[in-house]
PDB file of C-alpha atoms in Angstrom:
ATOM      1  CA  MET A   1       0.000   0.000   0.000  1.00 46.00           C
ATOM      2  CA  PHE A   2       1.278   3.465  -0.896  1.00 63.00           C
ATOM      3  CA  ARG A   3       1.227   6.308   1.549  1.00 76.00           C
ATOM      4  CA  ARG A   4      -0.643   9.483   0.762  1.00 91.00           C
ATOM      5  CA  ALA A   5       1.264  12.479  -0.496  1.00 93.00           C
ATOM      6  CA  ARG A   6       2.146  15.122   2.075  1.00 95.00           C
ATOM      7  CA  PRO A   7       3.091  18.792   1.828  1.00 96.00           C
ATOM      8  CA  ASP A   8       6.815  17.936   1.957  1.00 96.00           C
ATOM      9  CA  ASP A   9       6.313  15.669  -1.054  1.00 96.00           C
ATOM     10  CA  ALA A  10       4.797  18.592  -2.940  1.00 97.00           C
ATOM     11  CA  VAL A  11       7.789  20.770  -2.099  1.00 98.00           C
ATOM     12  CA  ASP A  12      10.177  17.978  -3.167  1.00 97.00           C
ATOM     13  CA  VAL A  13       8.457  17.506  -6.543  1.00 98.00           C
ATOM     14  CA  ALA A  14       8.145  21.268  -7.073  1.00 98.00           C
ATOM     15  CA  LEU A  15      11.859  21.641  -6.255  1.00 98.00           C
ATOM     16  CA  ALA A  16      12.769  18.978  -8.814  1.00 98.00           C
ATOM     17  CA  THR A  17      10.612  20.764 -11.394  1.00 98.00           C
ATOM     18  CA  PHE A  18      12.222  24.118 -10.516  1.00 98.00           C
ATOM     19  CA  MET A  19      15.737  22.649 -10.758  1.00 98.00           C
ATOM     20  CA  ALA A  20      14.856  21.286 -14.216  1.00 98.00           C
ATOM     21  CA  CYS A  21      14.212  24.924 -15.237  1.00 98.00           C
ATOM     22  CA  GLU A  22      10.529  24.211 -15.699  1.00 98.00           C
ATOM     23  CA  ARG A  23       7.544  26.200 -14.480  1.00 97.00           C
ATOM     24  CA  VAL A  24       5.921  24.795 -11.358  1.00 98.00           C
ATOM     25  CA  ASP A  25       2.281  24.284 -12.334  1.00 97.00           C
ATOM     26  CA  MET A  26      -0.169  23.484  -9.546  1.00 97.00           C
ATOM     27  CA  GLN A  27      -2.397  21.331 -11.790  1.00 97.00           C
ATOM     28  CA  ALA A  28       0.537  19.235 -13.020  1.00 97.00           C
ATOM     29  CA  LEU A  29       1.976  18.986  -9.514  1.00 97.00           C
ATOM     30  CA  ALA A  30      -1.359  17.800  -8.117  1.00 97.00           C
ATOM     31  CA  SER A  31      -1.557  15.183 -10.848  1.00 96.00           C
ATOM     32  CA  GLN A  32       1.987  13.956 -10.136  1.00 96.00           C
ATOM     33  CA  LEU A  33       1.184  13.614  -6.430  1.00 96.00           C
ATOM     34  CA  GLY A  34      -2.218  12.043  -6.942  1.00 95.00           C
ATOM     35  CA  VAL A  35      -4.007  14.812  -5.056  1.00 96.00           C
ATOM     36  CA  SER A  36      -6.420  17.488  -6.137  1.00 96.00           C
ATOM     37  CA  PRO A  37      -5.316  21.067  -6.842  1.00 96.00           C
ATOM     38  CA  ALA A  38      -7.605  22.064  -3.962  1.00 97.00           C
ATOM     39  CA  THR A  39      -5.444  19.954  -1.639  1.00 97.00           C
ATOM     40  CA  LEU A  40      -2.317  21.815  -2.763  1.00 97.00           C
ATOM     41  CA  TYR A  41      -4.015  25.152  -2.169  1.00 97.00           C
ATOM     42  CA  ARG A  42      -5.174  23.963   1.258  1.00 97.00           C
ATOM     43  CA  TRP A  43      -1.592  22.965   2.099  1.00 97.00           C
ATOM     44  CA  PHE A  44       0.113  26.112   0.813  1.00 98.00           C
ATOM     45  CA  GLY A  45      -2.557  28.750   0.342  1.00 97.00           C
ATOM     46  CA  SER A  46      -1.144  29.820  -3.020  1.00 97.00           C
ATOM     47  CA  ARG A  47       1.379  28.909  -5.680  1.00 98.00           C
ATOM     48  CA  SER A  48       3.582  31.756  -4.455  1.00 97.00           C
ATOM     49  CA  ARG A  49       3.771  30.266  -0.971  1.00 98.00           C
ATOM     50  CA  LEU A  50       4.781  26.905  -2.419  1.00 98.00           C
ATOM     51  CA  LEU A  51       7.420  28.613  -4.580  1.00 98.00           C
ATOM     52  CA  ASP A  52       8.622  30.497  -1.510  1.00 98.00           C
ATOM     53  CA  GLN A  53       9.362  27.171   0.176  1.00 98.00           C
ATOM     54  CA  VAL A  54      11.095  25.923  -2.976  1.00 98.00           C
ATOM     55  CA  CYS A  55      13.241  29.060  -3.168  1.00 97.00           C
ATOM     56  CA  GLY A  56      14.008  28.705   0.535  1.00 97.00           C
ATOM     57  CA  ARG A  57      15.344  25.208  -0.063  1.00 97.00           C
ATOM     58  CA  VAL A  58      17.460  26.429  -2.964  1.00 97.00           C
ATOM     59  CA  ALA A  59      18.816  29.222  -0.753  1.00 96.00           C
ATOM     60  CA  GLU A  60      19.651  26.666   1.944  1.00 97.00           C
ATOM     61  CA  GLN A  61      21.672  24.664  -0.572  1.00 95.00           C
ATOM     62  CA  PHE A  62      23.630  27.711  -1.764  1.00 94.00           C
ATOM     63  CA  ALA A  63      24.146  29.029   1.756  1.00 96.00           C
ATOM     64  CA  ASP A  64      25.306  25.696   3.169  1.00 95.00           C
ATOM     65  CA  VAL A  65      27.886  25.245   0.415  1.00 95.00           C
ATOM     66  CA  ALA A  66      29.060  28.860   0.738  1.00 95.00           C
ATOM     67  CA  LEU A  67      29.234  28.630   4.530  1.00 93.00           C
ATOM     68  CA  ALA A  68      31.402  25.511   4.377  1.00 93.00           C
ATOM     69  CA  ALA A  69      33.691  27.041   1.745  1.00 94.00           C
ATOM     70  CA  SER A  70      33.936  30.598   3.074  1.00 95.00           C
ATOM     71  CA  GLN A  71      37.445  31.701   3.918  1.00 95.00           C
ATOM     72  CA  GLY A  72      39.083  34.528   5.763  1.00 95.00           C
ATOM     73  CA  GLU A  73      38.956  35.853   9.271  1.00 93.00           C
ATOM     74  CA  GLY A  74      36.210  37.872  10.915  1.00 90.00           C
ATOM     75  CA  ASP A  75      34.232  40.138   8.637  1.00 93.00           C
ATOM     76  CA  GLU A  76      36.249  39.038   5.597  1.00 96.00           C
ATOM     77  CA  ARG A  77      34.788  35.551   6.050  1.00 96.00           C
ATOM     78  CA  VAL A  78      31.303  37.096   6.111  1.00 95.00           C
ATOM     79  CA  CYS A  79      32.144  38.957   2.888  1.00 97.00           C
ATOM     80  CA  ASP A  80      33.467  35.764   1.294  1.00 97.00           C
ATOM     81  CA  PHE A  81      30.289  33.906   2.321  1.00 97.00           C
ATOM     82  CA  ALA A  82      28.172  36.652   0.730  1.00 96.00           C
ATOM     83  CA  ARG A  83      30.298  36.657  -2.441  1.00 96.00           C
ATOM     84  CA  GLN A  84      30.137  32.878  -2.828  1.00 95.00           C
ATOM     85  CA  THR A  85      26.386  32.829  -2.254  1.00 95.00           C
ATOM     86  CA  MET A  86      25.832  35.613  -4.795  1.00 94.00           C
ATOM     87  CA  VAL A  87      28.094  34.079  -7.432  1.00 94.00           C
ATOM     88  CA  ALA A  88      26.528  30.627  -7.070  1.00 93.00           C
ATOM     89  CA  SER A  89      22.957  31.887  -7.190  1.00 92.00           C
ATOM     90  CA  ALA A  90      23.615  34.235 -10.109  1.00 91.00           C
ATOM     91  CA  ALA A  91      25.194  31.377 -12.072  1.00 92.00           C
ATOM     92  CA  ALA A  92      22.440  28.890 -11.285  1.00 94.00           C
ATOM     93  CA  ARG A  93      20.447  28.265 -14.426  1.00 96.00           C
ATOM     94  CA  PRO A  94      17.267  27.245 -12.545  1.00 97.00           C
ATOM     95  CA  VAL A  95      17.184  30.537 -10.642  1.00 95.00           C
ATOM     96  CA  ARG A  96      17.968  32.593 -13.743  1.00 93.00           C
ATOM     97  CA  SER A  97      15.301  30.731 -15.667  1.00 95.00           C
ATOM     98  CA  PHE A  98      12.776  31.457 -12.906  1.00 96.00           C
ATOM     99  CA  VAL A  99      13.631  35.171 -12.889  1.00 94.00           C
ATOM    100  CA  GLU A 100      13.426  35.372 -16.684  1.00 92.00           C
ATOM    101  CA  ARG A 101      10.144  33.440 -16.871  1.00 94.00           C
ATOM    102  CA  GLU A 102       8.293  34.900 -13.869  1.00 95.00           C
ATOM    103  CA  GLN A 103       9.864  38.251 -13.116  1.00 93.00           C
ATOM    104  CA  GLN A 104       7.389  39.661 -10.607  1.00 93.00           C
ATOM    105  CA  VAL A 105       6.898  36.477  -8.622  1.00 95.00           C
ATOM    106  CA  ALA A 106      10.631  35.718  -8.663  1.00 94.00           C
ATOM    107  CA  LEU A 107      11.683  39.159  -7.487  1.00 92.00           C
ATOM    108  CA  ARG A 108       9.079  39.155  -4.754  1.00 93.00           C
ATOM    109  CA  LEU A 109      10.370  35.797  -3.494  1.00 94.00           C
ATOM    110  CA  LEU A 110      14.043  36.678  -3.882  1.00 91.00           C
ATOM    111  CA  LEU A 111      13.966  40.226  -2.516  1.00 91.00           C
ATOM    112  CA  ARG A 112      11.226  40.544   0.107  1.00 93.00           C
ATOM    113  CA  ARG A 113      12.342  40.692   3.699  1.00 93.00           C
ATOM    114  CA  ASP A 114       9.631  38.208   4.742  1.00 95.00           C
ATOM    115  CA  SER A 115      10.604  35.608   2.120  1.00 97.00           C
ATOM    116  CA  ALA A 116      12.176  32.230   2.833  1.00 98.00           C
ATOM    117  CA  VAL A 117      15.274  33.267   0.853  1.00 97.00           C
ATOM    118  CA  HIS A 118      15.775  36.322   3.054  1.00 96.00           C
ATOM    119  CA  ARG A 119      15.135  34.284   6.214  1.00 97.00           C
ATOM    120  CA  VAL A 120      17.647  31.578   5.249  1.00 97.00           C
ATOM    121  CA  LEU A 121      20.366  34.008   4.195  1.00 97.00           C
ATOM    122  CA  THR A 122      19.823  36.151   7.286  1.00 95.00           C
ATOM    123  CA  GLU A 123      20.007  33.147   9.605  1.00 95.00           C
ATOM    124  CA  ARG A 124      23.215  31.839   8.007  1.00 95.00           C
ATOM    125  CA  THR A 125      24.808  35.291   8.011  1.00 94.00           C
ATOM    126  CA  LEU A 126      23.909  35.823  11.677  1.00 92.00           C
ATOM    127  CA  GLU A 127      25.343  32.394  12.553  1.00 91.00           C
ATOM    128  CA  LEU A 128      28.558  33.249  10.753  1.00 92.00           C
ATOM    129  CA  MET A 129      28.761  36.699  12.342  1.00 90.00           C
ATOM    130  CA  ALA A 130      28.251  35.202  15.809  1.00 87.00           C
ATOM    131  CA  GLU A 131      31.048  32.741  15.071  1.00 88.00           C
ATOM    132  CA  THR A 132      33.477  35.283  13.598  1.00 86.00           C
ATOM    133  CA  ARG A 133      32.687  38.023  16.119  1.00 81.00           C
ATOM    134  CA  GLY A 134      32.662  35.734  19.144  1.00 77.00           C
ATOM    135  CA  GLY A 135      29.207  35.315  20.570  1.00 71.00           C
ATOM    136  CA  GLU A 136      25.641  36.478  20.321  1.00 63.00           C
ATOM    137  CA  THR A 137      24.737  39.384  18.119  1.00 65.00           C
ATOM    138  CA  PRO A 138      22.892  42.405  19.503  1.00 70.00           C
ATOM    139  CA  PRO A 139      19.620  43.509  17.838  1.00 70.00           C
ATOM    140  CA  PHE A 140      21.250  46.280  15.756  1.00 77.00           C
ATOM    141  CA  VAL A 141      23.517  43.640  14.216  1.00 85.00           C
ATOM    142  CA  GLU A 142      20.379  41.771  13.141  1.00 87.00           C
ATOM    143  CA  ASP A 143      19.180  44.951  11.406  1.00 89.00           C
ATOM    144  CA  ALA A 144      22.550  45.276   9.673  1.00 90.00           C
ATOM    145  CA  THR A 145      22.335  41.639   8.621  1.00 93.00           C
ATOM    146  CA  HIS A 146      18.945  42.247   7.006  1.00 94.00           C
ATOM    147  CA  LEU A 147      20.552  45.133   5.112  1.00 94.00           C
ATOM    148  CA  ILE A 148      23.445  42.910   4.024  1.00 95.00           C
ATOM    149  CA  VAL A 149      21.030  40.319   2.657  1.00 96.00           C
ATOM    150  CA  GLN A 150      18.976  42.974   0.880  1.00 95.00           C
ATOM    151  CA  VAL A 151      22.114  44.437  -0.711  1.00 95.00           C
ATOM    152  CA  ALA A 152      23.291  41.003  -1.833  1.00 94.00           C
ATOM    153  CA  THR A 153      19.982  39.828  -3.274  1.00 94.00           C
ATOM    154  CA  GLY A 154      19.006  43.191  -4.714  1.00 92.00           C
ATOM    155  CA  MET A 155      22.288  43.844  -6.451  1.00 90.00           C
ATOM    156  CA  ILE A 156      22.228  40.413  -8.033  1.00 91.00           C
ATOM    157  CA  TRP A 157      18.614  40.035  -9.110  1.00 89.00           C
ATOM    158  CA  ALA A 158      17.512  43.602  -9.801  1.00 86.00           C
ATOM    159  CA  THR A 159      20.660  44.071 -11.882  1.00 87.00           C
ATOM    160  CA  PHE A 160      20.011  40.841 -13.776  1.00 84.00           C
ATOM    161  CA  LEU A 161      16.403  41.800 -14.418  1.00 84.00           C
ATOM    162  CA  VAL A 162      17.348  45.063 -16.129  1.00 85.00           C
ATOM    163  CA  GLY A 163      19.677  43.179 -18.461  1.00 83.00           C
ATOM    164  CA  ASP A 164      23.027  43.772 -16.799  1.00 86.00           C
ATOM    165  CA  GLU A 165      25.288  41.085 -15.436  1.00 86.00           C
ATOM    166  CA  PRO A 166      25.338  40.993 -11.641  1.00 88.00           C
ATOM    167  CA  ASP A 167      28.366  42.544  -9.939  1.00 90.00           C
ATOM    168  CA  PRO A 168      29.052  40.656  -6.697  1.00 94.00           C
ATOM    169  CA  ASP A 169      32.260  42.627  -6.075  1.00 95.00           C
ATOM    170  CA  THR A 170      30.375  45.918  -5.742  1.00 95.00           C
ATOM    171  CA  ALA A 171      27.860  44.262  -3.425  1.00 95.00           C
ATOM    172  CA  VAL A 172      30.713  42.902  -1.302  1.00 97.00           C
ATOM    173  CA  GLU A 173      32.232  46.391  -1.002  1.00 97.00           C
ATOM    174  CA  ILE A 174      28.900  47.716   0.274  1.00 96.00           C
ATOM    175  CA  ILE A 175      28.611  44.772   2.677  1.00 96.00           C
ATOM    176  CA  ARG A 176      32.142  45.462   3.893  1.00 96.00           C
ATOM    177  CA  MET A 177      31.117  49.085   4.645  1.00 95.00           C
ATOM    178  CA  VAL A 178      28.075  47.902   6.597  1.00 94.00           C
ATOM    179  CA  LEU A 179      30.244  45.498   8.600  1.00 93.00           C
ATOM    180  CA  ARG A 180      32.808  48.236   9.343  1.00 91.00           C
ATOM    181  CA  SER A 181      30.035  50.412  10.769  1.00 89.00           C
ATOM    182  CA  LEU A 182      29.272  47.802  13.444  1.00 86.00           C
ATOM    183  CA  PRO A 183      31.026  47.681  16.800  1.00 78.00           C
ATOM    184  CA  GLY A 184      34.133  45.563  16.458  1.00 71.00           C
ATOM    185  CA  GLY A 185      34.118  46.052  12.674  1.00 65.00           C
TER     186      GLY A 185
END
């Protein structure tokens, strides 16, 4: 006997579709899972919320690889983490395809402060800053971290959307300035 599909299964199948550079279609996804489209909407509320979870998982993958590979000491390691995350995401064909195909939805999910992408990148950056700065981070450092993530995502994806190639080095210089403005920076 087969088990019934669950919300995590929907995210897994949607992620596979996304990574294949294909549009995530709720009707097709429901069919693949053997559930009704109404079930998907009950689970996620909207296609955008499902895509938010998919983008969050993609961000986790990029951030985990960048975190493990980041080099340098202190704030320079934070800058290297940001650079590696930006370069990897900007080069990722599935993400580029998503931005090209669904500009408004993609930018909302990549740039909004309440998105899964922003949450994941903020959490990883805060973890790294706590590690490189020796301890817990005060609230104003959290605000600076949100700014760092907004600079990184905005300078990559807004730039790409207007037809220019992203410039991670300029974003890193801005991030470096933000980090210098913090105590101990």
